[in-house]
Coordinates of C-alpha atoms in Angstrom, one line a residue:
Chain A
X13 CA 30.2 -49.7 -9.3
X14 CA 31.3 -48.8 -5.9
X15 CA 28.5 -48.0 -3.5
X16 CA 27.9 -46.8 0.1
X17 CA 24.5 -47.1 1.7
X18 CA 23.5 -45.5 5.0
X19 CA 20.5 -46.2 7.1
X20 CA 18.3 -44.7 8.3
X21 CA 18.4 -41.6 6.1
X22 CA 16.8 -39.6 8.9
X23 CA 16.2 -40.2 12.5
X24 CA 14.5 -38.3 15.4
X25 CA 15.4 -39.1 18.9
X26 CA 15.2 -37.5 22.4
X27 CA 18.0 -36.5 24.6
X28 CA 19.4 -39.4 26.5
X29 CA 18.5 -42.0 23.8
X30 CA 21.1 -44.3 22.3
X31 CA 21.4 -44.2 18.6
X32 CA 22.9 -46.6 16.1
X33 CA 23.7 -45.5 12.5
X34 CA 24.5 -48.0 9.8
X35 CA 26.8 -47.9 6.8
X36 CA 27.2 -50.7 4.3
X37 CA 29.4 -50.7 1.3
X38 CA 30.4 -52.5 -1.9
X39 CA 33.9 -51.5 -3.1
X40 CA 36.3 -53.5 -5.2
X41 CA 39.5 -52.9 -3.1
X42 CA 38.6 -51.7 0.4
X43 CA 41.2 -49.6 2.3
X44 CA 39.5 -47.6 5.0
X45 CA 36.1 -46.2 6.1
X46 CA 35.5 -42.7 7.5
X47 CA 32.8 -41.2 9.6
X48 CA 32.2 -37.4 9.5
X49 CA 29.7 -35.2 11.3
X50 CA 28.3 -32.2 9.4
X51 CA 26.4 -29.8 11.6
X52 CA 26.0 -26.8 9.4
X53 CA 28.6 -26.5 6.8
X54 CA 32.0 -28.2 7.0
X55 CA 32.1 -31.9 7.8
X56 CA 34.3 -32.7 10.7
X57 CA 36.3 -35.9 11.1
X58 CA 35.0 -38.5 13.6
X59 CA 36.7 -41.8 13.0
X60 CA 38.8 -43.7 10.4
X61 CA 38.4 -47.5 10.5
X62 CA 40.7 -49.9 8.7
X63 CA 40.6 -53.2 10.8
X64 CA 37.6 -55.4 11.6
X65 CA 36.4 -55.7 15.2
X66 CA 38.4 -52.9 16.7
X67 CA 36.1 -50.4 18.3
X68 CA 37.1 -46.8 18.2
X69 CA 35.7 -44.4 20.9
X70 CA 35.6 -40.7 21.4
X71 CA 33.5 -39.6 24.3
X72 CA 29.9 -40.8 23.8
X73 CA 30.6 -41.8 20.2
X74 CA 32.0 -45.2 19.1
X75 CA 32.3 -47.0 15.8
X76 CA 33.3 -50.5 14.6
X77 CA 33.9 -52.1 11.3
X78 CA 33.0 -55.5 10.0
X79 CA 35.0 -56.2 6.8
X80 CA 33.5 -59.7 6.4
X81 CA 29.9 -58.4 6.3
X82 CA 31.0 -55.1 4.7
X83 CA 29.4 -52.6 7.2
X84 CA 30.2 -50.2 10.0
X85 CA 28.1 -48.8 12.8
X86 CA 28.3 -45.5 14.6
X87 CA 26.9 -45.5 18.1
X88 CA 26.0 -42.4 20.1
X89 CA 25.0 -42.9 23.7
X90 CA 23.2 -40.4 25.9
X91 CA 22.3 -38.3 22.9
X92 CA 22.4 -34.5 23.3
X93 CA 20.8 -31.8 21.2
X94 CA 24.3 -30.9 20.0
X95 CA 24.5 -34.3 18.3
X96 CA 21.9 -33.1 15.8
X97 CA 23.7 -33.2 12.4
X98 CA 24.2 -35.2 9.2
X99 CA 26.5 -38.1 9.7
X100 CA 28.4 -39.1 6.6
X101 CA 30.1 -42.4 5.9
X102 CA 32.8 -42.7 3.2
X103 CA 34.8 -45.7 2.0
X104 CA 38.2 -45.5 0.3
X105 CA 38.9 -47.8 -2.6
X106 CA 42.6 -48.4 -3.3
X107 CA 43.8 -46.2 -6.2
X108 CA 40.6 -44.2 -6.2
X109 CA 39.1 -41.6 -3.9
X110 CA 36.5 -41.9 -1.1
X111 CA 32.9 -42.8 -2.1
X112 CA 30.4 -41.1 0.2
X113 CA 27.0 -42.4 1.3
X114 CA 23.9 -40.2 1.3
X115 CA 24.3 -39.4 5.0
X116 CA 21.9 -39.9 8.0
X117 CA 20.2 -36.8 9.3
X118 CA 19.9 -37.0 13.1
X119 CA 17.6 -34.7 15.0
X120 CA 18.0 -34.9 18.8
X121 CA 15.1 -33.2 20.6
X122 CA 15.2 -31.9 24.2
Chain B
X20 CA 45.3 -21.5 12.6
X21 CA 45.6 -23.7 9.5
X22 CA 42.5 -24.4 7.5
X23 CA 40.5 -24.2 4.3
X24 CA 38.7 -21.0 3.3
X25 CA 35.9 -21.0 0.8
X26 CA 34.3 -17.9 -0.5
X27 CA 31.7 -16.6 -0.9
X28 CA 29.4 -18.5 1.5
X29 CA 26.4 -17.7 -0.6
X30 CA 26.3 -17.0 -4.3
X31 CA 23.4 -16.2 -6.6
X32 CA 23.8 -16.6 -10.4
X33 CA 21.6 -15.9 -13.3
X34 CA 21.1 -18.7 -15.8
X35 CA 23.7 -18.5 -18.6
X36 CA 26.4 -17.0 -16.4
X37 CA 29.7 -18.5 -15.4
X38 CA 30.7 -18.2 -11.7
X39 CA 33.9 -19.0 -9.9
X40 CA 34.1 -20.4 -6.3
X41 CA 37.2 -19.8 -4.4
X42 CA 39.1 -22.3 -2.2
X43 CA 42.3 -21.5 -0.4
X44 CA 44.2 -23.6 2.1
X45 CA 47.2 -22.9 4.3
X46 CA 47.7 -26.5 5.5
X47 CA 50.5 -27.2 2.9
X48 CA 48.5 -30.1 1.6
X49 CA 49.3 -31.4 -1.8
X50 CA 45.9 -32.7 -2.8
X51 CA 42.7 -30.7 -3.1
X52 CA 39.2 -31.7 -4.0
X53 CA 35.8 -30.3 -5.0
X54 CA 32.6 -32.0 -4.0
X55 CA 29.0 -31.2 -4.7
X56 CA 26.4 -32.0 -2.1
X57 CA 22.7 -32.4 -2.9
X58 CA 20.0 -33.5 -0.4
X59 CA 19.8 -37.3 -0.2
X60 CA 22.7 -37.9 -2.5
X61 CA 25.8 -37.5 -0.4
X62 CA 29.0 -35.9 -1.7
X63 CA 29.9 -36.3 -5.3
X64 CA 33.4 -35.7 -6.6
X65 CA 33.7 -33.0 -9.3
X66 CA 37.5 -32.5 -9.7
X67 CA 40.6 -33.2 -7.8
X68 CA 44.2 -32.2 -7.9
X69 CA 47.1 -34.2 -6.5
X70 CA 49.8 -31.6 -7.3
X71 CA 50.2 -28.1 -8.7
X72 CA 49.4 -27.7 -12.4
X73 CA 47.7 -31.1 -12.6
X74 CA 44.1 -32.1 -12.0
X75 CA 41.7 -34.9 -12.9
X76 CA 38.0 -35.2 -13.5
X77 CA 35.8 -36.8 -10.8
X78 CA 32.5 -38.4 -11.3
X79 CA 30.5 -35.3 -12.3
X80 CA 32.9 -33.0 -14.0
X81 CA 30.7 -32.0 -16.9
X82 CA 29.9 -28.3 -16.8
X83 CA 32.7 -27.5 -14.4
X84 CA 36.3 -26.4 -14.8
X85 CA 39.2 -25.9 -12.4
X86 CA 42.8 -24.7 -12.2
X87 CA 45.7 -25.4 -9.9
X88 CA 48.3 -22.7 -10.5
X89 CA 49.3 -22.5 -6.8
X90 CA 49.5 -25.2 -4.1
X91 CA 47.3 -23.1 -1.9
X92 CA 44.5 -22.4 -4.4
X93 CA 42.0 -24.6 -6.3
X94 CA 39.2 -22.4 -7.8
X95 CA 36.1 -24.0 -9.3
X96 CA 34.2 -22.5 -12.2
X97 CA 30.6 -23.4 -12.7
X98 CA 29.9 -22.8 -16.4
X99 CA 26.7 -22.2 -18.2
X100 CA 26.9 -25.8 -19.5
X101 CA 26.2 -27.2 -16.0
X102 CA 22.5 -28.0 -16.3
X103 CA 21.6 -28.0 -12.6
X104 CA 24.2 -25.9 -10.7
X105 CA 22.1 -25.1 -7.6
X106 CA 23.8 -27.0 -4.9
X107 CA 26.2 -26.8 -1.9
X108 CA 29.8 -27.0 -2.9
X109 CA 32.5 -28.3 -0.6
X110 CA 36.3 -27.9 -1.1
X111 CA 38.6 -30.3 0.7
X112 CA 42.3 -31.0 1.0
X113 CA 44.4 -33.9 2.2
X114 CA 48.0 -34.7 3.1
X115 CA 47.5 -38.4 2.5
X116 CA 44.0 -39.4 1.8
X117 CA 44.0 -43.0 2.8
X118 CA 45.6 -42.4 6.1
X119 CA 44.1 -39.0 7.2
X120 CA 41.0 -38.4 5.2
X121 CA 39.9 -34.9 4.2
X122 CA 39.9 -31.5 5.8
X123 CA 36.8 -29.6 4.5
X124 CA 36.1 -26.0 4.0
X125 CA 32.8 -24.5 5.1
X126 CA 31.2 -24.6 1.7
X127 CA 29.6 -22.3 -0.8
X128 CA 25.9 -22.5 -1.5
X129 CA 25.2 -21.6 -5.1
X130 CA 21.7 -20.7 -6.2
X131 CA 20.8 -20.1 -9.8
X132 CA 17.9 -17.6 -10.2

């Protein structure tokens, strides 16, 4: 059965901290991995990763995929209170749909 | 602006009643999806539709029904057969899932009272 595990499930940090969120997966026919940010309602797209070792960056956020070890990390540097959200990881299995992990709830305190 | 509109945002239902959640998109996406989100469990797929007049069951379809009579619309009915319907429901669409992922609506929170 396809599975996506995220850790930690929740995290409390202070502004300025650097945060690393983890996503590991087991799927039979990997195609791509997505990261979403969900602040209140609609998840918003952050990154799509398909190749190992290529870091994707957007401002203070970055992400990388390791297809050999079957995981991805999402890094947030200089955390701000606006980064408080649930971060969702999802993996696409060829011929299927995306399988979502449980999410990591990040709380960034002033 | 293009996007996905879900309504209502909050919905209360008495036990034994059916209720329909609306999802409309003006993105011209062929595929539409319904997910259920519960705390600590991530998003679980209820139903999806790749094209008008066709839809498939997802992982947790029991107690739910859908229709896809128009490309823009994919309503979800939560029936009285759904044993634990209280949850947050997200609708999504995609032009090509493996390349672009999902565009999500803002969700409907359903509470059974």
